[in-house]
Coordinates of C-alpha atoms in Angstrom, one line a residue:
M1 CA 166.6 -31.6 206.0
T2 CA 163.2 -30.0 206.4
A3 CA 162.6 -26.8 204.5
A4 CA 162.2 -23.7 206.7
P5 CA 158.7 -22.5 206.8
S6 CA 157.9 -19.2 204.8
P7 CA 157.4 -16.3 207.3
S8 CA 154.0 -14.9 207.2
R9 CA 155.5 -11.5 207.0
L10 CA 158.3 -10.0 204.7
F11 CA 160.2 -7.0 205.6
R12 CA 162.0 -4.6 203.0
Y13 CA 164.4 -1.9 204.1
R14 CA 164.7 0.9 201.7
S15 CA 166.9 4.2 201.7
L16 CA 165.4 7.5 201.1
E17 CA 168.7 9.3 200.7
G18 CA 169.6 11.4 197.5
S19 CA 167.8 9.6 194.4
G20 CA 166.3 7.0 196.7
W21 CA 163.6 9.3 197.8
A22 CA 162.0 9.7 194.3
R23 CA 162.6 6.1 193.3
E24 CA 160.9 4.8 196.4
L25 CA 158.1 7.2 196.4
E26 CA 157.3 6.2 192.6
A27 CA 157.4 2.5 193.8
M28 CA 155.1 2.9 196.7
T29 CA 152.6 5.1 194.7
N30 CA 152.7 2.5 191.9
G31 CA 152.6 -0.4 194.0
Y32 CA 155.6 -2.4 192.7
L33 CA 159.0 -4.0 194.0
W34 CA 161.8 -3.5 191.4
S35 CA 163.6 -6.8 190.6
P36 CA 167.3 -6.2 190.0
R37 CA 170.1 -8.7 188.4
F38 CA 172.3 -10.7 191.0
S39 CA 175.3 -8.4 189.6
Q40 CA 173.6 -5.3 191.1
M41 CA 173.9 -6.7 194.7
N42 CA 176.3 -5.4 197.3
D43 CA 177.9 -8.9 197.9
P44 CA 180.7 -9.6 195.3
M45 CA 180.4 -13.4 195.6
E46 CA 176.2 -13.3 195.3
A47 CA 175.0 -16.1 193.2
F48 CA 178.3 -17.9 193.3
Y49 CA 178.1 -21.3 191.2
E50 CA 180.4 -23.4 189.0
F51 CA 179.8 -26.2 186.5
G52 CA 181.4 -29.5 186.1
G53 CA 181.2 -33.2 187.2
A54 CA 183.2 -36.6 187.2
G55 CA 181.1 -37.8 184.2
D56 CA 181.6 -35.0 181.8
Q57 CA 184.6 -36.7 179.8
A58 CA 182.4 -39.7 179.1
V59 CA 179.6 -37.6 177.9
D60 CA 182.0 -35.5 176.0
R61 CA 183.1 -38.7 174.1
L62 CA 179.2 -39.3 173.3
L63 CA 178.7 -35.9 172.0
R64 CA 181.8 -35.5 169.9
P65 CA 180.5 -36.9 166.8
A66 CA 177.6 -34.5 166.6
G67 CA 180.2 -31.5 167.1
K68 CA 178.9 -30.8 170.8
S69 CA 180.3 -31.0 174.3
T70 CA 179.2 -30.5 177.9
A71 CA 180.6 -27.1 177.6
D72 CA 177.9 -26.4 175.2
M73 CA 175.3 -27.4 177.4
Y74 CA 176.7 -25.5 180.6
G75 CA 176.8 -22.4 178.3
M76 CA 173.2 -22.7 177.6
A77 CA 172.5 -23.1 181.3
K78 CA 174.8 -20.2 182.3
A79 CA 172.9 -17.8 180.0
V80 CA 169.6 -19.0 181.7
I81 CA 170.9 -18.8 185.1
D82 CA 172.6 -15.3 184.7
G83 CA 169.4 -13.8 183.4
L84 CA 167.6 -14.7 186.6
C85 CA 166.7 -11.6 189.2
L86 CA 165.5 -11.3 192.6
V87 CA 163.8 -9.1 195.2
S88 CA 165.3 -9.4 198.7
F89 CA 163.6 -9.2 202.2
S90 CA 164.2 -9.7 205.7
S91 CA 162.3 -11.6 208.2
T92 CA 161.9 -8.8 211.0
P93 CA 161.4 -4.9 211.0
V94 CA 163.6 -4.4 213.9
D95 CA 167.3 -5.0 212.9
L96 CA 169.7 -2.4 213.4
P97 CA 172.3 -3.1 211.0
L98 CA 169.7 -3.4 208.4
G99 CA 168.2 -0.3 209.4
A100 CA 171.5 1.5 209.3
Y101 CA 172.8 0.4 205.8
Y102 CA 169.7 -0.6 203.9
G103 CA 167.3 1.8 205.7
G104 CA 169.5 5.0 205.1
N105 CA 170.8 5.3 208.4
F106 CA 167.3 4.9 210.0
A107 CA 166.1 7.9 208.1
G108 CA 164.4 5.5 205.3
V109 CA 161.2 3.1 205.6
C110 CA 160.6 -0.5 206.0
L111 CA 157.8 -2.0 204.0
E112 CA 155.8 -4.9 205.7
F113 CA 154.2 -7.3 203.1
D114 CA 151.7 -10.0 203.8
T115 CA 153.3 -12.9 202.2
D116 CA 150.4 -14.7 200.7
R117 CA 148.9 -11.5 199.4
L118 CA 152.3 -10.4 197.7
F119 CA 152.1 -13.5 195.6
V120 CA 148.6 -12.3 194.1
G121 CA 150.2 -9.9 191.6
D122 CA 153.1 -10.0 189.1
L123 CA 155.0 -12.5 191.6
Q124 CA 152.3 -15.3 190.9
G125 CA 154.4 -18.5 190.3
E126 CA 157.7 -17.0 191.3
S127 CA 159.9 -19.0 194.2
L128 CA 160.3 -17.7 197.7
V129 CA 163.5 -19.2 199.2
P130 CA 165.5 -18.6 202.5
V131 CA 169.0 -17.7 202.1
T132 CA 171.5 -20.2 203.6
Y133 CA 174.8 -19.2 205.3
A134 CA 178.0 -21.3 205.1
E135 CA 181.6 -20.7 205.0
T136 CA 182.0 -22.7 201.8
A137 CA 180.3 -22.6 198.4
L138 CA 178.1 -25.6 197.2
P139 CA 179.7 -27.9 194.8
P140 CA 179.6 -27.4 191.0
L141 CA 176.5 -28.0 189.3
Q142 CA 176.5 -31.4 187.3
L143 CA 174.7 -32.0 184.1
W144 CA 172.0 -34.1 185.6
E145 CA 171.2 -31.3 188.2
L146 CA 170.6 -28.5 185.4
T147 CA 167.0 -29.7 185.4
S148 CA 166.4 -29.4 189.1
L149 CA 165.1 -26.2 190.5
E150 CA 166.3 -27.1 194.0
A151 CA 169.7 -27.5 192.8
V152 CA 170.0 -24.1 190.8
T153 CA 168.3 -22.0 193.6
G154 CA 170.4 -23.5 196.3
R155 CA 173.4 -21.9 194.5
L156 CA 171.4 -18.5 193.9
S157 CA 170.5 -18.4 197.7
R158 CA 173.7 -19.1 199.3
K159 CA 175.9 -16.5 201.0
R160 CA 179.0 -16.5 203.3
S161 CA 178.3 -16.5 207.0
E162 CA 179.0 -13.1 207.6
W163 CA 175.5 -12.1 206.1
A164 CA 173.6 -14.4 208.4
H165 CA 172.5 -11.5 210.5
E166 CA 170.2 -10.3 207.8
K167 CA 168.1 -13.3 208.0
E168 CA 167.3 -12.9 204.4
W169 CA 164.5 -14.5 202.0
R170 CA 164.5 -13.7 198.3
I171 CA 161.9 -14.1 195.6
L172 CA 163.6 -15.3 192.3
T173 CA 162.4 -13.7 189.1
G174 CA 162.7 -14.4 185.7
A175 CA 163.7 -10.9 184.5
E176 CA 164.7 -7.3 185.6
G177 CA 162.1 -4.8 186.5
P178 CA 159.0 -3.8 188.3
R179 CA 156.9 -6.3 190.0
H180 CA 153.6 -5.1 190.8
Y181 CA 151.4 -6.1 193.9
I182 CA 147.9 -5.7 195.0
D183 CA 147.4 -2.7 197.7
E184 CA 146.4 -5.1 200.7
A185 CA 149.8 -7.1 200.3
L186 CA 151.6 -3.9 201.9
V187 CA 150.0 -4.1 205.2
R188 CA 152.5 -1.5 207.2
V189 CA 155.0 1.1 206.4
H190 CA 157.6 1.5 209.3
L191 CA 159.0 5.0 209.2
G192 CA 162.7 5.2 210.5
P193 CA 163.3 7.2 213.5
R194 CA 165.5 9.8 211.7
I195 CA 163.1 10.1 208.8
D196 CA 163.0 13.6 207.0
A197 CA 159.7 15.1 208.3
D198 CA 158.6 16.0 204.9
H199 CA 159.2 12.8 203.7
A200 CA 157.2 11.4 206.6
R201 CA 154.6 13.8 205.7
Q202 CA 154.3 12.5 202.1
V203 CA 154.2 8.9 202.9
R204 CA 151.4 9.4 205.4
A205 CA 149.4 11.3 202.6
L206 CA 150.3 8.7 200.0
F207 CA 148.8 5.8 202.1
E208 CA 145.7 7.8 203.5
G209 CA 143.3 5.9 201.1
R210 CA 145.1 2.7 201.1
P211 CA 144.8 -0.5 203.5
T212 CA 148.3 0.1 204.8
E213 CA 149.2 1.4 208.3
V214 CA 151.8 3.8 208.9
V215 CA 153.9 3.9 212.1
Q216 CA 156.9 5.7 213.1
G217 CA 160.2 4.4 214.9
R218 CA 160.9 5.8 218.3
I219 CA 164.1 5.7 220.2
S220 CA 163.6 5.1 224.0
G221 CA 166.8 4.8 225.8
F222 CA 168.7 1.9 224.7
S223 CA 165.7 0.4 222.5
L224 CA 163.9 1.0 219.4
G225 CA 160.0 0.9 219.2
F226 CA 157.3 2.0 216.8
E227 CA 154.3 4.2 217.3
A228 CA 151.1 4.0 215.3
L229 CA 150.8 7.4 213.2
Q230 CA 148.1 6.2 210.8
P231 CA 145.8 3.4 210.9
A232 CA 145.1 1.4 207.5
A233 CA 142.2 2.6 205.7
T234 CA 139.2 0.4 205.7
A235 CA 137.8 -1.0 202.5
K236 CA 135.2 1.7 202.3
Q237 CA 137.7 4.2 202.7
C238 CA 140.0 2.9 200.1
G239 CA 140.3 4.4 196.9
R240 CA 139.3 2.0 194.2
V241 CA 141.9 0.6 191.6
G242 CA 139.5 -2.0 190.2
A243 CA 135.8 -1.9 189.3
G244 CA 134.8 -4.1 192.2
A245 CA 131.8 -5.6 189.9
L246 CA 129.7 -8.3 191.7
D247 CA 126.8 -9.8 190.0
L248 CA 125.3 -12.1 192.7
D249 CA 122.3 -13.5 190.6
A250 CA 125.0 -14.8 188.2
L251 CA 127.4 -16.2 190.8
L252 CA 124.6 -17.9 192.6
Q253 CA 122.7 -19.5 190.0
S254 CA 123.5 -22.8 191.6
R255 CA 122.1 -21.9 194.9
D256 CA 120.8 -25.2 195.8
E257 CA 124.2 -26.9 195.2
F258 CA 126.0 -24.2 197.4
E259 CA 123.4 -25.2 200.1
A260 CA 123.9 -28.8 199.8
F261 CA 127.6 -28.2 200.4
L262 CA 127.9 -25.6 203.1
E263 CA 127.5 -26.3 206.7
V264 CA 126.7 -22.5 207.4
P265 CA 123.8 -20.4 205.8
V266 CA 124.6 -19.3 202.2
E267 CA 123.9 -15.8 203.3
Q268 CA 127.4 -16.0 204.7
L269 CA 128.9 -16.7 201.4
I270 CA 127.1 -13.8 199.9
D271 CA 128.7 -11.6 202.8
E272 CA 132.0 -13.1 201.8
L273 CA 131.6 -12.2 198.3
R274 CA 130.6 -8.6 199.0
R275 CA 133.8 -8.4 201.3
I276 CA 136.1 -9.6 198.4
A277 CA 134.3 -7.2 196.0
A278 CA 135.0 -4.2 198.3
Q279 CA 138.8 -4.7 198.3
P280 CA 140.4 -1.8 196.3
N281 CA 142.1 -3.9 193.5
V282 CA 139.2 -6.3 192.9
E283 CA 138.0 -5.7 189.3
A284 CA 135.5 -8.3 189.5
V285 CA 134.4 -11.4 191.3
A286 CA 134.3 -13.4 188.2
D287 CA 132.9 -17.0 189.1
C288 CA 131.8 -18.9 192.3
M289 CA 131.3 -22.7 192.2
V290 CA 131.5 -26.1 194.3
S291 CA 134.9 -27.0 193.1
V292 CA 135.2 -30.5 190.9
T293 CA 138.6 -31.0 192.0
R294 CA 138.6 -30.9 195.9
P295 CA 136.0 -30.5 198.6
A296 CA 135.8 -26.6 198.3
I297 CA 134.0 -23.8 197.1
L298 CA 136.1 -22.0 194.5
V299 CA 135.8 -18.3 194.2
Q300 CA 137.8 -16.7 191.2
V301 CA 138.6 -13.1 191.5
E302 CA 140.0 -10.6 188.9
Q303 CA 142.6 -8.2 190.5
K304 CA 143.7 -5.1 188.7
L305 CA 147.1 -4.0 189.6
R306 CA 148.4 -0.4 189.6
N307 CA 149.9 -0.9 186.2
D308 CA 146.3 -1.8 184.8
R309 CA 147.3 -5.4 184.2
I310 CA 144.5 -7.9 185.5
V311 CA 145.8 -11.1 187.4
N312 CA 143.3 -14.0 188.6
E313 CA 143.3 -15.2 191.9
R314 CA 141.7 -18.4 193.0
R315 CA 140.3 -18.7 196.5
Y316 CA 139.2 -22.1 198.1
Y317 CA 136.9 -22.2 201.3
D318 CA 135.6 -25.2 203.1
A319 CA 132.2 -26.1 204.3
R320 CA 132.2 -23.4 207.0
L321 CA 133.7 -20.8 204.7
H322 CA 137.4 -21.0 206.2
R323 CA 140.0 -20.2 203.8
L324 CA 142.0 -23.2 202.6
P325 CA 145.7 -23.2 201.4

Protein backbone atom coordinates (compact mmCIF):
# COMPACT_ATOMS: atom_id res chain seq x y z
CA MET A 1 0.00 0.00 0.00
CA THR A 2 1.31 3.48 -0.92
CA ALA A 3 1.82 5.77 2.08
CA ALA A 4 -0.47 8.77 2.26
CA PRO A 5 1.32 11.99 1.24
CA SER A 6 1.86 14.37 4.13
CA PRO A 7 -0.43 17.42 4.04
CA SER A 8 1.27 20.75 3.39
CA ARG A 9 -0.70 22.24 6.28
CA LEU A 10 -1.50 20.83 9.72
CA PHE A 11 -4.28 22.16 11.96
CA ARG A 12 -4.51 22.01 15.74
CA TYR A 13 -7.80 22.83 17.50
CA ARG A 14 -7.43 24.26 21.01
CA SER A 15 -9.97 25.16 23.68
CA LEU A 16 -9.62 28.41 25.64
CA GLU A 17 -12.14 27.48 28.32
CA GLY A 18 -11.14 27.72 31.99
CA SER A 19 -7.43 27.07 32.50
CA GLY A 20 -7.10 26.47 28.75
CA TRP A 21 -6.78 30.19 28.10
CA ALA A 22 -3.65 30.67 30.23
CA ARG A 23 -2.16 27.39 28.91
CA GLU A 24 -2.69 28.20 25.24
CA LEU A 25 -1.68 31.85 25.59
CA GLU A 26 1.63 30.76 27.10
CA ALA A 27 2.18 28.18 24.35
CA MET A 28 1.45 30.70 21.58
CA THR A 29 3.56 33.40 23.26
CA ASN A 30 6.58 31.11 23.63
CA GLY A 31 6.09 29.27 20.32
CA TYR A 32 5.63 25.66 21.37
CA LEU A 33 3.30 22.67 21.20
CA TRP A 34 2.84 20.41 24.21
CA SER A 35 3.54 16.73 23.65
CA PRO A 36 1.48 14.60 26.11
CA ARG A 37 1.57 10.90 26.88
CA PHE A 38 -0.82 8.55 25.09
CA SER A 39 -2.51 7.82 28.43
CA GLN A 40 -3.70 11.44 28.56
CA MET A 41 -5.71 11.13 25.35
CA ASN A 42 -9.51 10.91 25.46
CA ASP A 43 -9.68 7.56 23.64
CA PRO A 44 -9.50 4.72 26.21
CA MET A 45 -8.18 2.39 23.47
CA GLU A 46 -5.45 4.82 22.39
CA ALA A 47 -2.12 3.21 21.41
CA PHE A 48 -3.40 -0.32 21.99
CA TYR A 49 -0.84 -3.04 21.28
CA GLU A 50 0.01 -6.56 22.41
CA PHE A 51 3.07 -8.80 22.22
CA GLY A 52 3.53 -12.42 21.22
CA GLY A 53 4.16 -14.74 18.33
CA ALA A 54 4.12 -18.40 17.34
CA GLY A 55 7.89 -18.72 17.67
CA ASP A 56 8.15 -17.42 21.24
CA GLN A 57 8.25 -20.87 22.83
CA ALA A 58 11.20 -21.91 20.67
CA VAL A 59 13.06 -18.72 21.54
CA ASP A 60 12.30 -19.24 25.23
CA ARG A 61 13.96 -22.66 25.07
CA LEU A 62 17.08 -21.10 23.58
CA LEU A 63 17.18 -18.36 26.21
CA ARG A 64 16.42 -20.57 29.22
CA PRO A 65 20.09 -21.48 29.96
CA ALA A 66 20.89 -17.77 30.23
CA GLY A 67 17.97 -17.17 32.59
CA LYS A 68 16.21 -14.97 30.01
CA SER A 69 12.91 -15.17 28.16
CA THR A 70 10.87 -13.46 25.48
CA ALA A 71 8.89 -11.87 28.33
CA ASP A 72 12.07 -10.01 29.32
CA MET A 73 12.48 -8.66 25.79
CA TYR A 74 8.86 -7.67 25.54
CA GLY A 75 9.15 -5.95 28.92
CA MET A 76 12.06 -3.82 27.71
CA ALA A 77 10.16 -2.96 24.52
CA LYS A 78 7.07 -2.01 26.52
CA ALA A 79 9.09 0.41 28.66
CA VAL A 80 10.30 2.17 25.52
CA ILE A 81 6.95 2.21 23.70
CA ASP A 82 5.01 3.39 26.74
CA GLY A 83 7.42 6.31 27.08
CA LEU A 84 6.56 7.69 23.64
CA CYS A 85 4.34 10.78 23.35
CA LEU A 86 2.54 12.60 20.55
CA VAL A 87 1.26 15.86 19.11
CA SER A 88 -2.06 15.55 17.27
CA PHE A 89 -3.31 17.49 14.26
CA SER A 90 -6.15 17.48 11.77
CA SER A 91 -5.82 18.07 8.04
CA THR A 92 -8.62 20.66 7.85
CA PRO A 93 -9.54 23.91 9.65
CA VAL A 94 -13.25 23.46 8.96
CA ASP A 95 -14.55 20.46 10.85
CA LEU A 96 -17.62 21.18 12.95
CA PRO A 97 -17.27 18.29 15.44
CA LEU A 98 -13.60 19.16 16.04
CA GLY A 99 -14.48 22.81 16.54
CA ALA A 100 -17.10 21.76 19.06
CA TYR A 101 -15.19 19.38 21.33
CA TYR A 102 -11.50 20.30 20.75
CA GLY A 103 -12.04 23.98 19.92
CA GLY A 104 -14.03 24.80 23.06
CA ASN A 105 -17.48 24.82 21.44
CA PHE A 106 -16.21 27.21 18.72
CA ALA A 107 -14.87 29.67 21.33
CA GLY A 108 -11.26 28.52 20.92
CA VAL A 109 -8.64 28.68 18.19
CA CYS A 110 -7.36 26.50 15.39
CA LEU A 111 -3.63 26.86 14.71
CA GLU A 112 -2.49 26.36 11.10
CA PHE A 113 1.09 25.19 10.59
CA ASP A 114 3.30 24.91 7.54
CA THR A 115 4.26 21.23 7.78
CA ASP A 116 7.80 21.62 6.47
CA ARG A 117 8.63 24.65 8.63
CA LEU A 118 7.20 22.98 11.73
CA PHE A 119 9.98 20.39 11.59
CA VAL A 120 12.76 23.00 11.70
CA GLY A 121 12.58 23.35 15.52
CA ASP A 122 12.38 20.85 18.36
CA LEU A 123 10.49 18.40 16.16
CA GLN A 124 13.45 17.79 13.84
CA GLY A 125 13.86 14.08 13.22
CA GLU A 126 10.44 13.11 14.61
CA SER A 127 7.91 11.06 12.63
CA LEU A 128 4.68 12.45 11.14
CA VAL A 129 2.22 9.60 10.55
CA PRO A 130 -1.42 9.42 9.48
CA VAL A 131 -3.83 7.74 11.86
CA THR A 132 -5.49 4.68 10.36
CA TYR A 133 -9.03 3.71 11.33
CA ALA A 134 -10.43 0.20 11.53
CA GLU A 135 -12.81 -2.08 13.42
CA THR A 136 -10.04 -4.31 14.74
CA ALA A 137 -6.59 -3.89 16.24
CA LEU A 138 -3.43 -4.93 14.43
CA PRO A 139 -2.04 -8.36 15.43
CA PRO A 140 0.38 -8.62 18.36
CA LEU A 141 3.93 -7.39 17.85
CA GLN A 142 6.36 -10.26 17.41
CA LEU A 143 10.01 -10.30 18.43
CA TRP A 144 11.29 -9.69 14.93
CA GLU A 145 9.09 -6.58 14.60
CA LEU A 146 10.49 -4.79 17.64
CA THR A 147 13.25 -3.21 15.55
CA SER A 148 10.77 -2.01 12.91
CA LEU A 149 9.74 1.62 13.35
CA GLU A 150 6.89 1.07 10.90
CA ALA A 151 5.53 -1.85 12.92
CA VAL A 152 5.57 0.09 16.18
CA THR A 153 4.15 3.32 14.78
CA GLY A 154 1.43 1.32 13.05
CA ARG A 155 0.09 0.32 16.47
CA LEU A 156 0.51 3.82 17.90
CA SER A 157 -1.39 5.42 15.02
CA ARG A 158 -4.41 3.10 14.79
CA LYS A 159 -7.84 4.00 16.14
CA ARG A 160 -11.33 2.62 15.88
CA SER A 161 -13.31 3.70 12.82
CA GLU A 162 -15.66 5.82 14.96
CA TRP A 163 -12.86 8.42 15.10
CA ALA A 164 -12.30 8.54 11.33
CA HIS A 165 -13.99 11.93 10.91
CA GLU A 166 -11.03 13.54 12.73
CA LYS A 167 -8.68 12.90 9.77
CA GLU A 168 -5.87 12.89 12.30
CA TRP A 169 -2.15 13.11 11.72
CA ARG A 170 0.23 12.81 14.63
CA ILE A 171 3.87 13.47 15.37
CA LEU A 172 5.42 10.81 17.60
CA THR A 173 7.92 12.20 20.10
CA GLY A 174 10.34 10.66 22.55
CA ALA A 175 9.21 12.42 25.72
CA GLU A 176 6.49 14.53 27.29
CA GLY A 177 6.89 18.29 27.24
CA PRO A 178 7.05 21.42 25.04
CA ARG A 179 8.22 21.27 21.44
CA HIS A 180 9.26 24.72 20.22
CA TYR A 181 8.90 25.86 16.61
CA ILE A 182 10.13 28.84 14.59
CA ASP A 183 7.67 31.72 14.22
CA GLU A 184 7.14 31.26 10.48
CA ALA A 185 5.88 27.70 11.06
CA LEU A 186 2.62 29.10 12.45
CA VAL A 187 1.13 30.68 9.35
CA ARG A 188 -2.42 31.39 10.54
CA VAL A 189 -4.59 31.46 13.69
CA HIS A 190 -8.30 30.77 13.11
CA LEU A 191 -10.43 32.34 15.86
CA GLY A 192 -13.64 30.46 16.58
CA PRO A 193 -16.90 32.28 15.76
CA ARG A 194 -17.85 32.26 19.45
CA ILE A 195 -14.47 33.39 20.83
CA ASP A 196 -14.54 35.79 23.77
CA ALA A 197 -13.90 39.34 22.55
CA ASP A 198 -11.08 39.88 25.06
CA HIS A 199 -9.42 36.62 24.03
CA ALA A 200 -9.64 37.70 20.39
CA ARG A 201 -8.11 41.09 21.21
CA GLN A 202 -5.17 39.54 23.09
CA VAL A 203 -4.48 37.00 20.35
CA ARG A 204 -4.41 39.76 17.74
CA ALA A 205 -2.05 41.82 19.91
CA LEU A 206 0.25 38.83 20.40
CA PHE A 207 0.70 38.27 16.66
CA GLU A 208 1.04 41.91 15.58
CA GLY A 209 4.79 41.50 15.16
CA ARG A 210 4.86 37.92 13.90
CA PRO A 211 4.56 36.28 10.46
CA THR A 212 1.14 34.85 11.38
CA GLU A 213 -2.22 35.87 9.93
CA VAL A 214 -5.26 36.07 12.22
CA VAL A 215 -8.70 35.25 10.82
CA GLN A 216 -12.12 35.11 12.49
CA GLY A 217 -14.75 32.43 11.98
CA ARG A 218 -18.14 33.77 10.87
CA ILE A 219 -21.44 31.96 10.60
CA SER A 220 -23.44 32.79 7.50
CA GLY A 221 -26.73 30.97 7.28
CA PHE A 222 -25.91 27.28 7.24
CA SER A 223 -22.14 27.54 6.70
CA LEU A 224 -18.91 28.54 8.45
CA GLY A 225 -16.38 30.80 6.78
CA PHE A 226 -13.42 32.93 7.85
CA GLU A 227 -12.82 36.67 7.63
CA ALA A 228 -9.31 38.15 7.58
CA LEU A 229 -8.71 40.29 10.68
CA GLN A 230 -4.97 40.89 10.72
CA PRO A 231 -2.37 40.12 8.05
CA ALA A 232 0.88 38.34 8.78
CA ALA A 233 3.69 40.77 9.58
CA THR A 234 6.37 41.12 6.94
CA ALA A 235 9.95 40.22 7.81
CA LYS A 236 10.75 43.92 8.36
CA GLN A 237 7.76 44.30 10.68
CA CYS A 238 8.53 41.23 12.80
CA GLY A 239 10.16 41.43 16.18
CA ARG A 240 13.45 39.56 16.06
CA VAL A 241 14.15 36.38 17.99
CA GLY A 242 17.54 35.63 16.43
CA ALA A 243 20.31 38.10 15.64
CA GLY A 244 20.06 37.67 11.85
CA ALA A 245 23.82 37.71 11.31
CA LEU A 246 24.90 37.71 7.66
CA ASP A 247 28.54 38.04 6.52
CA LEU A 248 28.34 38.03 2.73
CA ASP A 249 32.10 38.43 2.26
CA ALA A 250 32.78 35.27 4.26
CA LEU A 251 29.92 33.31 2.69
CA LEU A 252 30.84 34.18 -0.90
CA GLN A 253 34.59 33.69 -0.79
CA SER A 254 34.23 31.04 -3.50
CA ARG A 255 32.27 33.34 -5.80
CA ASP A 256 33.79 31.76 -8.92
CA GLU A 257 32.54 28.35 -7.81
CA PHE A 258 29.00 29.70 -7.31
CA GLU A 259 29.04 31.41 -10.70
CA ALA A 260 30.17 28.19 -12.38
CA PHE A 261 27.31 26.23 -10.80
CA LEU A 262 24.47 28.74 -11.04
CA GLU A 263 22.31 29.31 -14.13
CA VAL A 264 21.20 32.67 -12.72
CA PRO A 265 23.29 35.69 -11.63
CA VAL A 266 25.02 35.28 -8.29
CA GLU A 267 23.19 38.43 -7.16
CA GLN A 268 20.05 36.33 -6.91
CA LEU A 269 21.85 34.10 -4.42
CA ILE A 270 22.81 37.20 -2.44
CA ASP A 271 19.16 38.30 -2.41
CA GLU A 272 18.11 34.86 -1.14
CA LEU A 273 20.71 34.97 1.64
CA ARG A 274 19.45 38.38 2.70
CA ARG A 275 15.86 37.13 2.65
CA ILE A 276 16.80 34.19 4.87
CA ALA A 277 18.65 36.40 7.35
CA ALA A 278 15.63 38.70 7.61
CA GLN A 279 13.40 35.92 8.99
CA PRO A 280 12.70 36.53 12.70
CA ASN A 281 14.22 33.36 14.18
CA VAL A 282 17.42 33.31 12.13
CA GLU A 283 20.42 33.68 14.40
CA ALA A 284 22.91 33.50 11.55
CA VAL A 285 23.39 32.33 8.00
CA ALA A 286 26.29 30.13 8.99
CA ASP A 287 27.55 28.74 5.68
CA CYS A 288 26.92 28.67 1.94
CA MET A 289 28.63 26.28 -0.46
CA VAL A 290 28.25 24.13 -3.52
CA SER A 291 27.36 20.75 -2.03
CA VAL A 292 29.83 17.90 -2.41
CA THR A 293 27.11 15.24 -1.99
CA ARG A 294 24.51 16.40 -4.53
CA PRO A 295 24.22 18.90 -7.39
CA ALA A 296 22.96 21.78 -5.26
CA ILE A 297 23.89 24.83 -3.27
CA LEU A 298 23.77 24.18 0.46
CA VAL A 299 22.89 27.01 2.85
CA GLN A 300 23.26 26.25 6.55
CA VAL A 301 21.11 28.37 8.83
CA GLU A 302 21.11 28.70 12.61
CA GLN A 303 17.58 29.23 13.95
CA LYS A 304 16.92 30.51 17.47
CA LEU A 305 13.76 29.20 19.14
CA ARG A 306 11.82 31.13 21.77
CA ASN A 307 13.39 28.99 24.50
CA ASP A 308 16.80 30.33 23.31
CA ARG A 309 17.85 26.97 21.88
CA ILE A 310 19.73 27.10 18.58
CA VAL A 311 18.82 24.53 15.92
CA ASN A 312 20.52 24.00 12.58
CA GLU A 313 18.66 23.95 9.28
CA ARG A 314 20.00 22.86 5.90
CA ARG A 315 18.50 24.35 2.74
CA TYR A 316 19.32 23.03 -0.72
CA TYR A 317 18.84 24.92 -3.99
CA ASP A 318 19.21 23.87 -7.61
CA ALA A 319 21.13 25.84 -10.23
CA ARG A 320 18.17 28.20 -10.71
CA LEU A 321 17.83 28.72 -6.94
CA HIS A 322 14.65 26.68 -6.62
CA ARG A 323 14.34 25.06 -3.20
CA LEU A 324 14.96 21.30 -3.18
CA PRO A 325 13.52 18.75 -0.72
